[in-house]
Amino acid sequence: MPSEPVAPASPELQVLSAVQRGIARPRTVSVARGMSHFGEHAGGWLALGLVGAAVDRRRRAEWLWSAAAVAFAHGASIGVKRVVRRPRPEHPSVEVLVGTPSRLSFPSSHATSTTAAAVLYGRLLRSRAPLAVVPVMALSRLVLGVHYPTDVATGSALGAGVALAARRVIPRLIHRKKR
């Protein structure tokens, strides 16, 4: 039986396939899956925000509002996904290495919530170190074969935008509440 011809891979699929061929080794995939589970529905980031609120009592409200902004960023990415409706990568050159809650790809919600959390929590920690996790999470989505490069880039941009807006709004919310 002749098989159906396979469409040539788009440039994005070529990048995705190259990432998988280059670094998708068992240990890398294991780390990427762990990151995937941590970032699912922004759960790990929300938990870290609650830990920050519990530990840093003086700035509890900032931590809680920041966690709320991470949740908002995640929700915004889901909203965009439902409007754009871009399907996840599907090509013989790409292997999907983790389950996903939907078949929608654009933007990456993991990249969105990770970037928002890194920007907001990094500020609270007075450190840029949390920003280092952003490219790692973005790359993990490619390693797992569940997003195109533009999905993670757009997700990171959306998360950064929400975080920067939240950094302006949160002090006003806290100050207003103290009146």
XYZ file of N, CA, C and O in Angstrom:
716
model
N 0.829 -1.179 0.000
C 0.000 0.000 0.000
C 0.875 1.244 0.000
O 1.710 1.402 0.879
N 0.665 2.146 -0.950
C 1.465 3.370 -0.950
C 1.031 4.285 0.202
O -0.144 4.397 0.518
N 2.004 4.903 0.804
C 1.675 5.826 1.894
C 1.419 7.211 1.318
O 1.838 7.536 0.205
N 0.699 8.006 2.103
C 0.403 9.368 1.663
C 1.684 10.180 1.659
O 2.532 10.017 2.533
N 1.822 11.064 0.687
C 3.020 11.900 0.670
C 3.016 12.841 1.890
O 1.967 13.314 2.324
N 4.202 13.085 2.411
C 4.349 13.956 3.564
C 4.733 15.343 3.079
O 5.650 15.493 2.268
N 4.007 16.330 3.561
C 4.322 17.715 3.193
C 5.699 18.070 3.722
O 6.097 17.614 4.796
N 6.441 18.871 2.977
C 7.752 19.286 3.487
C 7.574 20.082 4.782
O 6.574 20.769 4.975
N 8.550 19.962 5.642
C 8.485 20.655 6.924
C 8.683 22.154 6.723
O 9.563 22.584 5.978
N 7.842 22.932 7.391
C 7.979 24.386 7.368
C 9.261 24.771 8.098
O 9.838 23.954 8.828
N 9.719 26.007 7.957
C 10.915 26.426 8.706
C 10.762 26.223 10.220
O 11.716 25.806 10.876
N 9.585 26.482 10.744
C 9.390 26.265 12.188
C 9.481 24.794 12.559
O 10.063 24.445 13.583
N 8.901 23.937 11.737
C 9.010 22.503 11.992
C 10.460 22.043 11.859
O 10.906 21.168 12.602
N 11.194 22.636 10.948
C 12.605 22.291 10.796
C 13.391 22.657 12.056
O 14.233 21.884 12.514
N 13.107 23.827 12.625
C 13.771 24.232 13.870
C 13.388 23.277 14.995
O 14.246 22.794 15.740
N 12.109 22.994 15.106
C 11.618 22.090 16.149
C 12.268 20.716 16.030
O 12.755 20.150 17.021
N 12.316 20.196 14.828
C 12.937 18.898 14.582
C 14.433 18.931 14.904
O 14.970 17.995 15.511
N 15.103 20.016 14.540
C 16.534 20.155 14.825
C 16.798 20.194 16.331
O 17.765 19.592 16.814
N 15.933 20.878 17.078
C 16.073 20.920 18.540
C 15.940 19.506 19.091
O 16.754 19.063 19.906
N 14.938 18.796 18.650
C 14.745 17.434 19.144
C 15.925 16.534 18.782
O 16.414 15.796 19.631
N 16.389 16.606 17.554
C 17.535 15.782 17.153
C 18.789 16.168 17.938
O 19.600 15.317 18.278
N 18.933 17.446 18.222
C 20.143 17.932 18.870
C 20.236 17.677 20.357
O 21.312 17.352 20.863
N 19.111 17.810 21.081
C 19.219 17.716 22.550
C 18.188 16.828 23.238
O 18.233 16.696 24.463
N 17.287 16.222 22.506
C 16.246 15.403 23.151
C 16.806 14.035 23.553
O 16.488 13.013 22.964
N 17.652 14.045 24.568
C 18.214 12.821 25.155
C 17.376 12.452 26.376
O 16.670 13.286 26.922
N 17.466 11.224 26.851
C 16.614 10.802 27.980
C 16.646 11.758 29.185
O 15.597 12.108 29.725
N 17.820 12.196 29.591
C 17.900 13.089 30.759
C 17.246 14.439 30.460
O 16.519 14.989 31.288
N 17.488 14.979 29.281
C 16.899 16.264 28.891
C 15.377 16.151 28.829
O 14.664 17.035 29.306
N 14.903 15.072 28.238
C 13.454 14.862 28.139
C 12.850 14.717 29.524
O 11.779 15.266 29.813
N 13.527 14.032 30.416
C 13.038 13.878 31.783
C 12.915 15.237 32.481
O 11.907 15.524 33.132
N 13.926 16.070 32.341
C 13.876 17.416 32.931
C 12.752 18.223 32.282
O 11.982 18.907 32.978
N 12.635 18.138 30.973
C 11.589 18.880 30.264
C 10.194 18.428 30.710
O 9.298 19.258 30.889
N 10.020 17.135 30.918
C 8.718 16.642 31.405
C 8.432 17.152 32.816
O 7.303 17.514 33.143
N 9.458 17.163 33.656
C 9.284 17.708 35.008
C 8.877 19.168 34.966
O 7.987 19.599 35.710
N 9.512 19.931 34.090
C 9.151 21.341 33.947
C 7.727 21.475 33.410
O 6.988 22.366 33.822
N 7.364 20.597 32.514
C 6.020 20.619 31.954
C 4.980 20.408 33.053
O 3.995 21.140 33.139
N 5.213 19.428 33.901
C 4.269 19.157 34.992
C 4.229 20.316 35.986
O 3.161 20.706 36.450
N 5.397 20.884 36.303
C 5.463 22.020 37.221
C 4.679 23.213 36.674
O 3.962 23.889 37.407
N 4.799 23.459 35.380
C 4.163 24.618 34.775
C 2.733 24.408 34.321
O 2.070 25.360 33.899
N 2.234 23.177 34.407
C 0.872 22.899 33.937
C -0.149 23.753 34.671
O -0.202 23.765 35.897
N -0.941 24.490 33.908
C -1.957 25.411 34.445
C -1.331 26.419 35.406
O -2.010 26.915 36.311
N -0.040 26.695 35.252
C 0.718 27.639 36.094
C 0.779 27.181 37.548
O 1.167 27.958 38.425
N 0.447 25.937 37.810
C 0.343 25.425 39.183
C 1.585 25.608 40.032
O 1.501 26.057 41.176
N 2.737 25.251 39.494
C 3.973 25.397 40.272
C 4.271 26.850 40.574
O 4.713 27.193 41.681
N 4.034 27.723 39.595
C 4.296 29.154 39.796
C 3.337 29.751 40.808
O 3.738 30.593 41.627
N 2.096 29.322 40.779
C 1.123 29.823 41.763
C 1.499 29.341 43.157
O 1.426 30.111 44.133
N 1.932 28.097 43.260
C 2.366 27.567 44.561
C 3.559 28.351 45.097
O 3.611 28.669 46.294
N 4.508 28.687 44.226
C 5.660 29.482 44.671
C 5.229 30.861 45.150
O 5.796 31.394 46.113
N 4.253 31.439 44.490
C 3.734 32.729 44.943
C 3.117 32.632 46.330
O 3.307 33.519 47.172
N 2.417 31.543 46.601
C 1.825 31.343 47.930
C 2.902 31.097 48.982
O 2.793 31.579 50.113
N 3.947 30.379 48.612
C 5.073 30.177 49.531
C 5.720 31.531 49.844
O 6.020 31.834 50.999
N 5.926 32.343 48.809
C 6.482 33.676 49.028
C 5.623 34.489 49.976
O 6.133 35.169 50.876
N 4.297 34.420 49.818
C 3.387 35.155 50.696
C 3.465 34.644 52.130
O 3.370 35.425 53.078
N 3.651 33.353 52.291
C 3.733 32.782 53.635
C 5.056 33.124 54.315
O 5.090 33.366 55.531
N 6.126 33.173 53.560
C 7.454 33.397 54.120
C 7.745 34.886 54.315
O 8.323 35.285 55.320
N 7.343 35.699 53.360
C 7.640 37.136 53.372
C 6.387 37.895 53.815
O 5.713 38.538 53.018
N 6.111 37.831 55.106
C 4.873 38.407 55.634
C 4.768 39.906 55.386
O 3.680 40.429 55.168
N 5.890 40.587 55.423
C 5.884 42.038 55.233
C 5.354 42.413 53.849
O 4.674 43.422 53.681
N 5.653 41.579 52.862
C 5.205 41.858 51.485
C 4.186 40.828 50.998
O 4.073 40.568 49.808
N 3.428 40.290 51.922
C 2.437 39.257 51.581
C 1.502 39.714 50.466
O 1.244 38.977 49.512
N 0.998 40.916 50.579
C 0.053 41.401 49.565
C 0.708 41.465 48.188
O 0.081 41.102 47.188
N 1.959 41.884 48.120
C 2.668 41.931 46.834
C 2.801 40.533 46.228
O 2.628 40.346 45.023
N 3.137 39.569 47.085
C 3.258 38.191 46.606
C 1.911 37.666 46.099
O 1.841 37.026 45.045
N 0.859 37.945 46.850
C -0.453 37.436 46.441
C -0.937 38.101 45.154
O -1.479 37.426 44.266
N -0.754 39.417 45.037
C -1.138 40.100 43.809
C -0.277 39.620 42.635
O -0.767 39.498 41.501
N 0.994 39.356 42.900
C 1.870 38.851 41.833
C 1.423 37.467 41.377
O 1.400 37.181 40.175
N 1.063 36.613 42.320
C 0.547 35.286 41.956
C -0.752 35.425 41.157
O -0.972 34.689 40.182
N -1.594 36.387 41.554
C -2.832 36.632 40.802
C -2.506 37.077 39.374
O -3.191 36.676 38.423
N -1.467 37.880 39.217
C -1.065 38.330 37.880
C -0.543 37.156 37.046
O -0.773 37.103 35.830
N 0.150 36.221 37.683
C 0.608 35.015 36.972
C -0.615 34.223 36.500
O -0.657 33.751 35.358
N -1.612 34.093 37.361
C -2.842 33.398 36.972
C -3.533 34.135 35.824
O -4.028 33.506 34.876
N -3.539 35.463 35.899
C -4.134 36.259 34.818
C -3.383 36.030 33.508
O -4.003 35.869 32.454
N -2.054 36.019 33.564
C -1.247 35.787 32.365
C -1.584 34.425 31.756
O -1.758 34.296 30.537
N -1.685 33.418 32.621
C -2.040 32.079 32.135
C -3.416 32.111 31.466
O -3.598 31.579 30.359
N -4.379 32.748 32.113
C -5.718 32.854 31.546
C -5.729 33.601 30.216
O -6.445 33.227 29.282
N -4.912 34.649 30.125
C -4.821 35.401 28.877
C -4.299 34.508 27.749
O -4.793 34.557 26.619
N -3.312 33.677 28.060
C -2.771 32.787 27.022
C -3.820 31.778 26.568
O -3.908 31.466 25.372
N -4.618 31.296 27.502
C -5.693 30.364 27.137
C -6.714 31.069 26.239
O -7.186 30.496 25.246
N -7.032 32.316 26.576
C -7.959 33.084 25.741
C -7.441 33.256 24.319
O -8.185 33.066 23.344
N -6.160 33.596 24.186
C -5.569 33.752 22.858
C -5.586 32.418 22.123
O -5.909 32.358 20.923
N -5.261 31.334 22.818
C -5.283 29.995 22.196
C -6.653 29.717 21.574
O -6.747 29.206 20.454
N -7.701 30.050 22.315
C -9.057 29.737 21.846
C -9.485 30.591 20.670
O -10.331 30.176 19.884
N -8.903 31.777 20.567
C -9.211 32.635 19.420
C -8.395 32.200 18.198
O -8.932 32.038 17.106
N -7.099 31.981 18.371
C -6.208 31.661 17.254
C -6.424 30.231 16.757
O -6.427 29.977 15.556
N -6.561 29.291 17.679
C -6.847 27.888 17.370
C -5.766 27.214 16.506
O -6.073 26.359 15.654
N -4.516 27.550 16.715
C -3.426 26.910 15.975
C -3.197 25.513 16.552
O -2.980 25.352 17.748
N -3.236 24.483 15.697
C -2.998 23.127 16.209
C -1.532 22.920 16.594
O -0.635 23.574 16.074
N -1.318 21.997 17.492
C 0.043 21.658 17.910
C 0.801 21.051 16.735
O 0.197 20.560 15.782
N 2.132 21.071 16.823
C 2.929 20.494 15.728
C 2.559 19.039 15.470
O 2.359 18.260 16.403
N 2.455 18.737 14.190
C 2.185 17.353 13.788
C 2.908 17.110 12.473
O 2.509 17.638 11.436
N 3.982 16.364 12.565
C 4.793 16.062 11.380
C 5.655 14.846 11.718
O 6.058 14.682 12.864
N 5.945 14.003 10.747
C 6.776 12.826 11.025
C 8.158 13.158 11.604
O 8.768 12.322 12.275
N 8.651 14.363 11.378
C 9.972 14.727 11.877
C 9.949 15.184 13.343
O 11.000 15.443 13.922
N 8.747 15.269 13.923
C 8.600 15.736 15.308
C 7.950 14.651 16.143
O 6.915 14.100 15.768
N 8.549 14.366 17.273
C 7.996 13.384 18.201
C 7.416 14.111 19.418
O 8.116 14.888 20.065
N 6.150 13.862 19.716
C 5.508 14.450 20.884
C 5.865 13.570 22.083
O 5.581 12.377 22.087
N 6.490 14.182 23.092
C 7.039 13.411 24.208
C 6.338 13.646 25.535
O 6.831 13.224 26.583
N 5.181 14.316 25.521
C 4.414 14.556 26.739
C 2.958 14.799 26.350
O 2.687 15.274 25.241
N 2.060 14.466 27.251
C 0.650 14.738 27.006
C 0.342 16.215 27.219
O 1.056 16.910 27.934
N -0.712 16.690 26.578
C -1.128 18.086 26.718
C -2.629 18.144 27.002
O -3.370 17.263 26.569
N -3.081 19.191 27.713
C -4.500 19.283 28.029
C -5.366 19.710 26.840
O -6.575 19.584 26.895
N -4.742 20.240 25.790
C -5.526 20.623 24.610
C -4.692 20.403 23.358
O -3.492 20.148 23.432
N -5.328 20.550 22.233
C -4.630 20.408 20.951
C -4.202 21.757 20.399
O -3.733 21.852 19.276
N -4.374 22.800 21.196
C -4.059 24.154 20.740
C -2.649 24.548 21.163
O -2.206 24.223 22.269
N -1.968 25.281 20.291
C -0.540 25.507 20.455
C -0.133 26.955 20.710
O 0.855 27.197 21.387
N -0.862 27.918 20.162
C -0.404 29.313 20.164
C -1.256 30.184 21.061
O -2.460 30.253 20.858
N -0.609 30.829 22.024
C 0.793 30.800 22.431
C 1.032 29.712 23.474
O 0.075 29.105 23.955
N 2.276 29.522 23.843
C 2.592 28.553 24.893
C 2.200 29.134 26.245
O 2.741 30.152 26.682
N 1.273 28.483 26.916
C 0.865 28.937 28.251
C 1.988 28.735 29.261
O 2.122 29.516 30.210
N 2.791 27.693 29.072
C 3.933 27.470 29.959
C 4.913 28.640 29.864
O 5.399 29.138 30.879
N 5.214 29.074 28.632
C 6.129 30.203 28.459
C 5.518 31.480 29.023
O 6.223 32.303 29.623
N 4.211 31.652 28.869
C 3.539 32.850 29.365
C 3.621 32.929 30.881
O 4.077 33.940 31.447
N 3.182 31.886 31.569
C 3.157 31.935 33.036
C 4.567 31.933 33.624
O 4.823 32.588 34.638
N 5.490 31.237 32.974
C 6.869 31.210 33.460
C 7.493 32.599 33.383
O 8.141 33.058 34.331
N 7.293 33.276 32.269
C 7.859 34.621 32.123
C 7.222 35.584 33.115
O 7.927 36.367 33.763
N 5.911 35.524 33.253
C 5.244 36.410 34.208
C 5.770 36.161 35.621
O 6.088 37.105 36.358
N 5.884 34.904 36.009
C 6.376 34.571 37.351
C 7.822 35.016 37.531
O 8.180 35.583 38.574
N 8.660 34.783 36.539
C 10.074 35.151 36.652
C 10.239 36.657 36.818
O 11.032 37.121 37.652
N 9.485 37.430 36.054
C 9.579 38.894 36.146
C 9.047 39.380 37.497
O 9.703 40.168 38.190
N 7.877 38.906 37.880
C 7.251 39.395 39.114
C 7.947 38.887 40.369
O 8.234 39.664 41.290
N 8.232 37.609 40.431
C 8.872 37.061 41.624
C 10.332 37.490 41.705
O 10.860 37.690 42.796
N 10.968 37.645 40.553
C 12.344 38.141 40.544
C 12.440 39.520 41.167
O 13.373 39.816 41.915
N 11.462 40.338 40.877
C 11.456 41.682 41.474
C 11.289 41.590 42.986
O 11.955 42.301 43.742
N 10.401 40.741 43.431
C 10.188 40.582 44.873
C 11.420 40.010 45.561
O 11.714 40.347 46.710
N 12.145 39.160 44.854
C 13.362 38.569 45.410
C 14.579 39.483 45.219
O 15.670 39.161 45.694
N 14.368 40.575 44.499
C 15.448 41.515 44.164
C 16.598 40.793 43.448
O 17.763 40.961 43.773
N 16.212 39.970 42.475
C 17.190 39.175 41.745
C 16.716 38.967 40.311
O 15.526 38.767 40.072
N 17.659 38.972 39.399
C 17.338 38.652 38.008
C 17.501 37.156 37.737
O 17.166 36.682 36.659
N 17.995 36.424 38.701
C 18.235 34.992 38.526
C 16.991 34.224 38.059
O 17.117 33.334 37.208
N 15.790 34.535 38.576
C 14.621 33.793 38.094
C 14.400 33.903 36.590
O 13.793 33.017 35.987
N 14.906 34.957 35.966
C 14.741 35.102 34.519
C 15.439 33.990 33.741
O 15.071 33.702 32.600
N 16.416 33.347 34.360
C 17.151 32.270 33.689
C 16.252 31.084 33.359
O 16.552 30.317 32.443
N 15.153 30.927 34.077
C 14.272 29.787 33.826
C 13.419 29.994 32.571
O 12.931 29.027 31.995
N 13.281 31.224 32.114
C 12.417 31.499 30.957
C 12.909 30.784 29.692
O 12.135 30.029 29.078
N 14.159 30.964 29.266
C 14.576 30.236 28.056
C 14.611 28.725 28.256
O 14.389 27.961 27.310
N 14.845 28.293 29.476
C 14.869 26.846 29.746
C 13.466 26.261 29.562
O 13.294 25.212 28.921
N 12.449 26.947 30.117
C 11.071 26.470 29.937
C 10.680 26.525 28.470
O 10.080 25.575 27.939
N 11.040 27.609 27.796
C 10.695 27.735 26.377
C 11.324 26.595 25.570
O 10.653 25.960 24.751
N 12.583 26.337 25.810
C 13.277 25.257 25.093
C 12.671 23.896 25.426
O 12.551 23.026 24.552
N 12.238 23.727 26.670
C 11.641 22.437 27.054
C 10.383 22.134 26.245
O 10.111 20.980 25.934
N 9.644 23.171 25.862
C 8.421 22.955 25.080
C 8.761 22.466 23.669
O 8.011 21.700 23.070
N 9.917 22.907 23.167
C 10.377 22.432 21.856
C 10.916 21.018 21.970
O 10.634 20.166 21.116
N 11.687 20.753 23.015
C 12.228 19.403 23.237
C 11.095 18.390 23.279
O 11.196 17.298 22.718
N 10.002 18.758 23.915
C 8.870 17.833 24.058
C 8.010 17.766 22.804
O 7.096 16.938 22.716
N 8.276 18.641 21.830
C 7.564 18.584 20.555
C 6.144 19.094 20.598
O 5.336 18.743 19.738
N 5.813 19.937 21.571
C 4.420 20.374 21.726
C 4.173 21.817 21.310
O 3.029 22.278 21.342
N 5.225 22.539 20.931
C 5.066 23.928 20.495
C 6.031 24.272 19.378
O 7.133 23.732 19.307
N 5.609 25.201 18.561
C 6.470 25.814 17.557
C 7.297 26.912 18.240
O 6.884 27.448 19.278
N 8.422 27.290 17.646
C 9.220 28.382 18.230
C 8.428 29.678 18.427
O 8.597 30.360 19.445
N 7.549 30.033 17.483
C 6.779 31.272 17.656
C 5.764 31.165 18.792
O 5.382 32.184 19.366
N 5.337 29.955 19.122
C 4.430 29.776 20.262
C 5.103 30.198 21.558
O 4.513 30.887 22.388
N 6.350 29.738 21.744
C 7.047 30.049 23.000
C 7.508 31.501 23.021
O 7.470 32.152 24.065
N 7.920 32.028 21.870
C 8.341 33.433 21.820
C 7.161 34.353 22.136
O 7.285 35.299 22.932
N 6.017 34.066 21.546
C 4.834 34.889 21.791
C 4.348 34.720 23.225
O 3.947 35.696 23.875
N 4.396 33.499 23.736
C 4.003 33.275 25.131
C 4.881 34.058 26.086
O 4.394 34.689 27.032
N 6.182 34.063 25.845
C 7.088 34.830 26.701
C 6.799 36.325 26.606
O 6.812 37.031 27.617
N 6.531 36.806 25.399
C 6.210 38.229 25.231
C 4.910 38.581 25.957
O 4.824 39.620 26.630
N 3.916 37.723 25.859
C 2.648 37.961 26.554
C 2.858 37.964 28.066
O 2.364 38.850 28.774
N 3.604 36.997 28.571
C 3.881 36.943 30.011
C 4.632 38.162 30.494
O 4.332 38.721 31.561
N 5.607 38.617 29.708
C 6.364 39.816 30.076
C 5.457 41.041 30.077
O 5.540 41.877 30.987
N 4.595 41.133 29.081
C 3.669 42.268 29.019
C 2.732 42.320 30.218
O 2.538 43.383 30.824
N 2.173 41.185 30.565
C 1.284 41.135 31.731
C 2.061 41.485 33.000
O 1.592 42.256 33.840
N 3.260 40.939 33.132
C 4.066 41.195 34.327
C 4.435 42.669 34.452
O 4.368 43.248 35.551
N 4.828 43.284 33.351
C 5.200 44.699 33.400
C 3.998 45.576 33.741
O 4.123 46.537 34.506
N 2.849 45.233 33.194
C 1.629 45.975 33.554
C 1.295 45.760 35.033
O 0.948 46.709 35.743
N 1.424 44.536 35.491
C 1.121 44.226 36.894
C 2.060 44.970 37.834
O 1.636 45.430 38.906
N 3.322 45.099 37.452
C 4.279 45.822 38.302
C 3.865 47.275 38.490
O 4.185 47.876 39.509
N 3.155 47.817 37.542
C 2.664 49.205 37.673
C 1.375 49.264 38.490
O 1.153 50.222 39.214
N 0.541 48.254 38.360
C -0.777 48.267 38.993
C -0.738 47.799 40.451
O -1.442 48.347 41.300
N 0.064 46.800 40.746
C 0.064 46.202 42.090
C 0.321 47.224 43.195
O -0.425 47.231 44.192
N 1.307 48.114 43.081
C 1.498 49.099 44.165
C 0.255 49.958 44.396
O -0.076 50.283 45.545
N -0.453 50.299 43.343
C -1.691 51.098 43.485
C -2.766 50.295 44.210
O -3.498 50.835 45.039
N -2.880 49.020 43.869
C -3.877 48.177 44.529
C -3.580 48.044 46.022
O -4.483 48.117 46.850
N -2.318 47.855 46.343
C -1.936 47.704 47.748
C -2.134 49.016 48.493
O -2.668 49.034 49.599
N -1.740 50.129 47.882
C -1.882 51.437 48.522
C -3.360 51.777 48.715
O -3.748 52.278 49.780
N -4.175 51.485 47.732
C -5.617 51.763 47.815
C -6.253 50.977 48.950
O -7.108 51.475 49.683
N -5.832 49.740 49.123
C -6.401 48.870 50.159
C -6.033 49.377 51.554
O -6.792 49.213 52.499
N -4.861 50.006 51.687
C -4.411 50.473 53.006
C -5.167 51.716 53.470
O -5.134 52.044 54.642
N -5.829 52.406 52.569
C -6.570 53.627 52.955
C -7.746 53.331 53.808
O -8.429 52.444 53.861
